[in-house]
mmCIF file of C-alpha atoms in Angstrom:
data_model
loop_
_atom_site.group_PDB
_atom_site.id
_atom_site.type_symbol
_atom_site.label_atom_id
_atom_site.label_comp_id
_atom_site.label_asym_id
_atom_site.label_seq_id
_atom_site.Cartn_x
_atom_site.Cartn_y
_atom_site.Cartn_z
ATOM 1 C CA LEU U 1 0.000 0.000 0.000
ATOM 2 C CA ASP U 2 2.821 2.445 0.867
ATOM 3 C CA LYS U 3 4.486 1.839 -2.497
ATOM 4 C CA ILE U 4 1.215 2.370 -4.359
ATOM 5 C CA GLN U 5 0.633 5.648 -2.532
ATOM 6 C CA SER U 6 4.199 6.773 -3.239
ATOM 7 C CA LEU U 7 3.815 5.983 -6.937
ATOM 8 C CA SER U 8 0.478 7.762 -7.077
ATOM 9 C CA ARG U 9 1.882 10.967 -5.567
ATOM 10 C CA SER U 10 4.883 10.913 -7.906
ATOM 11 C CA LEU U 11 2.755 10.304 -10.995
ATOM 12 C CA ASN U 12 0.597 13.259 -10.036
ATOM 13 C CA ASN U 13 3.703 15.466 -9.714
ATOM 14 C CA TYR U 14 4.921 14.462 -13.173
ATOM 15 C CA ARG U 15 1.455 14.880 -14.647
ATOM 16 C CA TRP U 16 1.629 18.560 -13.739
ATOM 17 C CA LEU U 17 5.239 18.935 -14.873
ATOM 18 C CA TYR U 18 4.494 17.594 -18.339
ATOM 19 C CA HIS U 19 1.260 19.593 -18.571
ATOM 20 C CA PHE U 20 3.109 22.910 -19.020
ATOM 21 C CA HIS U 21 5.492 21.732 -21.792
ATOM 22 C CA PHE U 22 8.485 23.675 -20.503
ATOM 23 C CA ARG U 23 11.442 23.557 -22.896
ATOM 24 C CA LYS U 24 13.921 23.351 -20.008
ATOM 25 C CA TYR U 25 13.364 22.590 -16.342
ATOM 26 C CA ILE U 26 15.076 21.298 -13.217
ATOM 27 C CA VAL U 27 13.647 18.799 -10.745
ATOM 28 C CA VAL U 28 15.142 18.281 -7.286
ATOM 29 C CA ASN U 29 13.789 15.319 -5.358
ATOM 30 C CA ILE U 30 14.441 15.744 -1.641
ATOM 31 C CA PRO U 31 14.086 12.097 -0.478
ATOM 32 C CA SER U 32 16.430 10.765 -3.193
ATOM 33 C CA SER U 33 18.860 13.709 -2.840
ATOM 34 C CA GLU U 34 19.069 13.937 -6.629
ATOM 35 C CA LEU U 35 18.756 16.680 -9.256
ATOM 36 C CA TYR U 36 17.522 16.086 -12.809
ATOM 37 C CA TYR U 37 17.794 18.581 -15.662
ATOM 38 C CA TYR U 38 15.464 18.148 -18.657
ATOM 39 C CA GLU U 39 15.275 19.633 -22.125
ATOM 40 C CA ASN U 40 12.132 18.926 -24.154
ATOM 41 C CA ASP U 41 11.177 16.317 -21.504
ATOM 42 C CA SER U 42 14.410 14.390 -22.112
ATOM 43 C CA LEU U 43 16.830 13.862 -19.229
ATOM 44 C CA CYS U 44 20.098 15.631 -20.110
ATOM 45 C CA LEU U 45 21.885 15.776 -16.763
ATOM 46 C CA SER U 46 21.579 14.175 -13.336
ATOM 47 C CA MET U 47 23.596 14.578 -10.166
ATOM 48 C CA LYS U 48 23.652 14.064 -6.425
ATOM 49 C CA VAL U 49 22.594 16.899 -4.156
ATOM 50 C CA ILE U 50 22.779 17.643 -0.446
ATOM 51 C CA VAL U 51 19.511 18.834 1.077
ATOM 52 C CA GLY U 52 18.312 20.031 4.459
ATOM 53 C CA LYS U 53 18.632 18.133 7.705
ATOM 54 C CA ARG U 54 15.498 16.947 9.476
ATOM 55 C CA SER U 55 15.831 19.941 11.807
ATOM 56 C CA THR U 56 16.379 22.429 8.933
ATOM 57 C CA LYS U 57 14.242 21.024 6.153
ATOM 58 C CA THR U 58 14.513 22.036 2.514
ATOM 59 C CA PRO U 59 11.053 23.378 1.609
ATOM 60 C CA ARG U 60 8.977 22.113 -1.288
ATOM 61 C CA PHE U 61 8.360 24.823 -3.882
ATOM 62 C CA ALA U 62 8.253 25.756 -7.556
ATOM 63 C CA THR U 63 10.210 28.748 -8.813
ATOM 64 C CA PHE U 64 12.589 29.988 -11.533
ATOM 65 C CA CYS U 65 16.368 30.105 -11.768
ATOM 66 C CA ASP U 66 17.146 33.513 -13.251
ATOM 67 C CA GLN U 67 20.846 34.086 -12.491
ATOM 68 C CA VAL U 68 24.130 32.256 -12.131
ATOM 69 C CA VAL U 69 26.533 34.016 -9.755
ATOM 70 C CA LEU U 70 30.227 33.208 -10.080
ATOM 71 C CA PHE U 71 32.435 33.681 -6.992
ATOM 72 C CA PRO U 72 29.475 34.450 -4.717
ATOM 73 C CA TYR U 73 29.675 35.831 -1.219
ATOM 74 C CA TRP U 74 27.873 33.794 1.400
ATOM 75 C CA ASN U 75 25.675 36.211 3.303
ATOM 76 C CA VAL U 76 25.101 34.195 6.456
ATOM 77 C CA PRO U 77 21.405 33.925 7.433
ATOM 78 C CA ARG U 78 20.545 35.679 10.683
ATOM 79 C CA SER U 79 19.615 32.438 12.432
ATOM 80 C CA ILE U 80 23.002 30.843 11.693
ATOM 81 C CA ALA U 81 24.841 34.080 12.489
ATOM 82 C CA VAL U 82 23.485 34.494 16.010
ATOM 83 C CA LYS U 83 23.110 30.829 16.969
ATOM 84 C CA GLU U 84 26.365 29.431 15.608
ATOM 85 C CA ILE U 85 28.925 32.121 14.708
ATOM 86 C CA LEU U 86 28.268 34.767 17.369
ATOM 87 C CA PRO U 87 28.977 32.369 20.289
ATOM 88 C CA LEU U 88 32.319 31.474 18.679
ATOM 89 C CA CYS U 89 33.217 35.147 18.298
ATOM 90 C CA LYS U 90 32.401 35.828 21.945
ATOM 91 C CA LYS U 91 35.049 33.232 22.870
ATOM 92 C CA ASN U 92 37.647 34.342 20.315
ATOM 93 C CA ALA U 93 36.991 36.704 17.398
ATOM 94 C CA ALA U 94 40.051 35.313 15.595
ATOM 95 C CA VAL U 95 37.807 32.450 14.481
ATOM 96 C CA LEU U 96 36.411 34.792 11.819
ATOM 97 C CA GLU U 97 39.749 34.888 10.010
ATOM 98 C CA GLU U 98 39.875 31.091 9.979
ATOM 99 C CA MET U 99 36.342 30.972 8.550
ATOM 100 C CA LYS U 100 37.131 33.737 6.006
ATOM 101 C CA MET U 101 34.241 35.734 7.482
ATOM 102 C CA GLN U 102 33.754 39.491 7.321
ATOM 103 C CA VAL U 103 31.635 41.584 9.680
ATOM 104 C CA ILE U 104 29.306 43.912 7.748
ATOM 105 C CA ASN U 105 27.394 46.887 9.186
ATOM 106 C CA GLU U 106 23.998 48.205 8.128
ATOM 107 C CA LYS U 107 25.652 50.427 5.480
ATOM 108 C CA GLY U 108 27.311 47.421 3.833
ATOM 109 C CA GLU U 109 30.758 48.394 5.118
ATOM 110 C CA ILE U 110 33.341 45.923 6.430
ATOM 111 C CA VAL U 111 34.001 46.344 10.171
ATOM 112 C CA ASP U 112 37.213 45.319 11.949
ATOM 113 C CA PRO U 113 36.127 42.536 14.339
ATOM 114 C CA GLN U 114 39.040 43.244 16.679
ATOM 115 C CA LYS U 115 37.557 46.664 17.445
ATOM 116 C CA LEU U 116 34.193 45.283 18.579
ATOM 117 C CA ASN U 117 33.252 44.507 22.172
ATOM 118 C CA TRP U 118 31.856 41.026 21.559
ATOM 119 C CA ALA U 119 30.912 40.550 25.222
ATOM 120 C CA ILE U 120 27.966 42.952 24.941
ATOM 121 C CA PHE U 121 26.310 41.213 21.975
ATOM 122 C CA THR U 122 23.409 38.790 22.257
ATOM 123 C CA LYS U 123 21.116 37.071 19.772
ATOM 124 C CA ARG U 124 18.680 39.963 20.147
ATOM 125 C CA ASN U 125 20.966 43.002 19.952
ATOM 126 C CA PHE U 126 23.640 41.901 17.463
ATOM 127 C CA PRO U 127 23.586 44.754 14.893
ATOM 128 C CA TYR U 128 25.864 43.266 12.236
ATOM 129 C CA ARG U 129 25.832 40.441 9.717
ATOM 130 C CA PHE U 130 28.489 38.005 8.579
ATOM 131 C CA ARG U 131 29.667 37.546 5.008
ATOM 132 C CA GLN U 132 32.077 34.871 3.863
ATOM 133 C CA SER U 133 34.742 35.981 1.381
ATOM 134 C CA THR U 134 34.678 34.630 -2.164
ATOM 135 C CA GLY U 135 36.894 31.758 -3.268
ATOM 136 C CA CYS U 136 37.149 27.983 -3.076
ATOM 137 C CA ASP U 137 36.898 28.076 0.739
ATOM 138 C CA ASN U 138 33.471 29.694 0.507
ATOM 139 C CA SER U 139 30.600 27.495 1.712
ATOM 140 C CA LEU U 140 28.784 28.216 -1.569
ATOM 141 C CA GLY U 141 31.830 27.150 -3.576
ATOM 142 C CA VAL U 142 32.354 29.202 -6.722
ATOM 143 C CA ILE U 143 28.886 29.021 -8.311
ATOM 144 C CA LYS U 144 25.457 29.974 -6.979
ATOM 145 C CA PHE U 145 22.162 29.532 -8.855
ATOM 146 C CA ASN U 146 19.748 32.237 -7.771
ATOM 147 C CA LEU U 147 16.129 31.176 -7.281
ATOM 148 C CA THR U 148 13.233 33.637 -7.275
ATOM 149 C CA SER U 149 11.554 32.239 -4.173
ATOM 150 C CA PRO U 150 10.649 33.636 -0.734
ATOM 151 C CA TYR U 151 12.564 30.923 1.146
ATOM 152 C CA SER U 152 16.164 32.215 0.849
ATOM 153 C CA VAL U 153 16.991 28.778 -0.557
ATOM 154 C CA TYR U 154 19.103 28.315 -3.681
ATOM 155 C CA LEU U 155 21.235 25.807 -5.565
ATOM 156 C CA HIS U 156 24.968 26.130 -5.099
ATOM 157 C CA ASP U 157 28.398 24.577 -5.355
ATOM 158 C CA THR U 158 30.185 23.547 -2.143
ATOM 159 C CA ASN U 159 33.678 23.452 -0.692
ATOM 160 C CA ALA U 160 32.927 20.067 0.941
ATOM 161 C CA LYS U 161 32.568 17.848 -2.113
ATOM 162 C CA ARG U 162 33.433 14.677 -0.189
ATOM 163 C CA LEU U 163 29.949 14.769 1.335
ATOM 164 C CA PHE U 164 28.443 13.714 -2.008
ATOM 165 C CA GLU U 165 29.843 10.255 -1.315
ATOM 166 C CA ALA U 166 27.658 9.900 1.773
ATOM 167 C CA GLU U 167 24.594 7.690 1.521
ATOM 168 C CA ASN U 168 22.660 10.024 3.802
ATOM 169 C CA ARG U 169 22.837 13.460 2.177
ATOM 170 C CA TYR U 170 20.383 15.316 4.434
ATOM 171 C CA LEU U 171 23.071 17.613 5.822
ATOM 172 C CA SER U 172 22.412 21.275 4.966
ATOM 173 C CA HIS U 173 20.622 24.178 6.649
ATOM 174 C CA GLY U 174 18.004 24.037 3.871
ATOM 175 C CA CYS U 175 19.839 25.129 0.733
ATOM 176 C CA ILE U 176 20.653 22.611 -2.003
ATOM 177 C CA ARG U 177 24.316 21.827 -2.698
ATOM 178 C CA ILE U 178 24.836 20.314 -6.135
ATOM 179 C CA GLU U 179 27.481 17.887 -7.351
ATOM 180 C CA LYS U 180 28.071 19.228 -10.882
ATOM 181 C CA PRO U 181 27.570 23.007 -10.804
ATOM 182 C CA VAL U 182 29.697 23.769 -13.879
ATOM 183 C CA ASP U 183 27.800 21.239 -15.997
ATOM 184 C CA LEU U 184 24.468 22.725 -14.950
ATOM 185 C CA ALA U 185 25.622 26.316 -15.497
ATOM 186 C CA ASN U 186 26.819 25.461 -19.005
ATOM 187 C CA ARG U 187 23.348 24.114 -19.774
ATOM 188 C CA LEU U 188 21.598 27.253 -18.552
ATOM 189 C CA LEU U 189 23.897 29.977 -19.893
ATOM 190 C CA GLU U 190 24.531 31.034 -23.478
ATOM 191 C CA GLU U 191 28.312 31.000 -22.940
ATOM 192 C CA GLN U 192 30.494 28.211 -21.562
ATOM 193 C CA LEU U 193 32.291 28.869 -18.285
ATOM 194 C CA ASP U 194 36.059 28.819 -17.871
ATOM 195 C CA GLU U 195 36.208 25.802 -15.559
ATOM 196 C CA ALA U 196 39.976 26.054 -14.989
ATOM 197 C CA HIS U 197 39.619 29.634 -13.752
ATOM 198 C CA LEU U 198 36.743 28.672 -11.470
ATOM 199 C CA LYS U 199 38.639 25.760 -9.959
ATOM 200 C CA ALA U 200 41.777 27.843 -9.390
ATOM 201 C CA GLY U 201 40.136 29.043 -6.184
ATOM 202 C CA ILE U 202 41.599 32.556 -6.309
ATOM 203 C CA GLN U 203 40.795 34.487 -3.137
ATOM 204 C CA GLY U 204 39.148 37.883 -3.267
ATOM 205 C CA GLN U 205 37.400 37.507 -6.617
ATOM 206 C CA THR U 206 34.585 39.962 -7.202
ATOM 207 C CA PRO U 207 31.210 38.234 -7.673
ATOM 208 C CA VAL U 208 30.060 38.075 -11.300
ATOM 209 C CA THR U 209 26.340 37.771 -12.039
ATOM 210 C CA LYS U 210 25.283 36.184 -15.327
ATOM 211 C CA GLN U 211 21.652 36.576 -16.316
ATOM 212 C CA ILE U 212 19.768 33.577 -17.710
ATOM 213 C CA ILE U 213 17.986 34.983 -20.762
ATOM 214 C CA GLN U 214 14.947 32.743 -20.337
ATOM 215 C CA PRO U 215 14.593 31.850 -16.618
ATOM 216 C CA VAL U 216 14.384 28.097 -16.108
ATOM 217 C CA PRO U 217 11.630 26.513 -13.964
ATOM 218 C CA VAL U 218 12.850 24.687 -10.874
ATOM 219 C CA PHE U 219 10.691 22.208 -8.972
ATOM 220 C CA VAL U 220 11.810 21.109 -5.521
ATOM 221 C CA LEU U 221 9.627 18.088 -4.830
ATOM 222 C CA TYR U 222 9.204 15.419 -2.199
ATOM 223 C CA MET U 223 8.750 12.079 -3.958
ATOM 224 C CA THR U 224 9.355 8.840 -2.081
ATOM 225 C CA ALA U 225 9.087 6.986 -5.396
ATOM 226 C CA ASP U 226 10.899 8.138 -8.510
ATOM 227 C CA LEU U 227 12.762 6.984 -11.596
ATOM 228 C CA ASN U 228 16.525 7.003 -11.370
ATOM 229 C CA SER U 229 18.819 7.915 -14.280
ATOM 230 C CA PHE U 230 18.560 4.302 -15.534
ATOM 231 C CA ASN U 231 14.733 4.554 -15.727
ATOM 232 C CA GLU U 232 14.338 2.183 -12.794
ATOM 233 C CA ILE U 233 11.676 2.793 -10.147
ATOM 234 C CA CYS U 234 13.275 3.413 -6.761
ATOM 235 C CA TYR U 235 11.710 3.970 -3.356
ATOM 236 C CA TYR U 236 13.149 6.379 -0.805
ATOM 237 C CA PRO U 237 12.628 6.975 2.909
ATOM 238 C CA ASP U 238 10.124 9.532 4.115
ATOM 239 C CA VAL U 239 13.020 11.373 5.741
ATOM 240 C CA TYR U 240 10.965 14.383 6.879
ATOM 241 C CA ASN U 241 8.033 12.227 8.045
ATOM 242 C CA LEU U 242 5.575 14.043 5.784
ATOM 243 C CA PHE U 243 3.460 10.985 4.946
#
């Protein structure tokens, strides 16, 4: 019965996907931790992804990918900033240099962390934000795929590629880390990226935003039954306990 219900939900998802006849689109399946890229309903690219932990779930949504950002900054979400990074800074602000983090004020200016009195800051009164410098050490890697959604969730490269070898890939704070970012970017952009330059990991690169001429639909779905890249039906755990 569980398998029949899983198949029924997945078939209904694909019924809607095929209904709109999109020329290009991306499907991310959370339970399988996989991404599939289609052109004219034909699978052109598949890859592993890392999705949200059970405590920081990746949401289900439909949106568009409209930009590819090369050498992105990671603007740390407020929740991560005050719960995880601020306590470290209160013990020793030198940790920011190790993490390649900058302190940014409300005007967008970089502030010297050594000149701040970290002892007075709390989760409620912390007036700054953290931004991780660009480069191969950046948590977003060297490529970010901007999504026009209200969730502050996007697709991105990662500096921890070894995690793609894990069987359990529910490891992120909600964003979606992808295994083959250059391959996907080259499918979405008119020009081909200079992969050697990207992989050189040069520190201090200025972010470069490349517009996708025709934004590509992205569907982040939750299917406990799905076809794999070999057209075999596979069943996946209900990792978020949604069913």
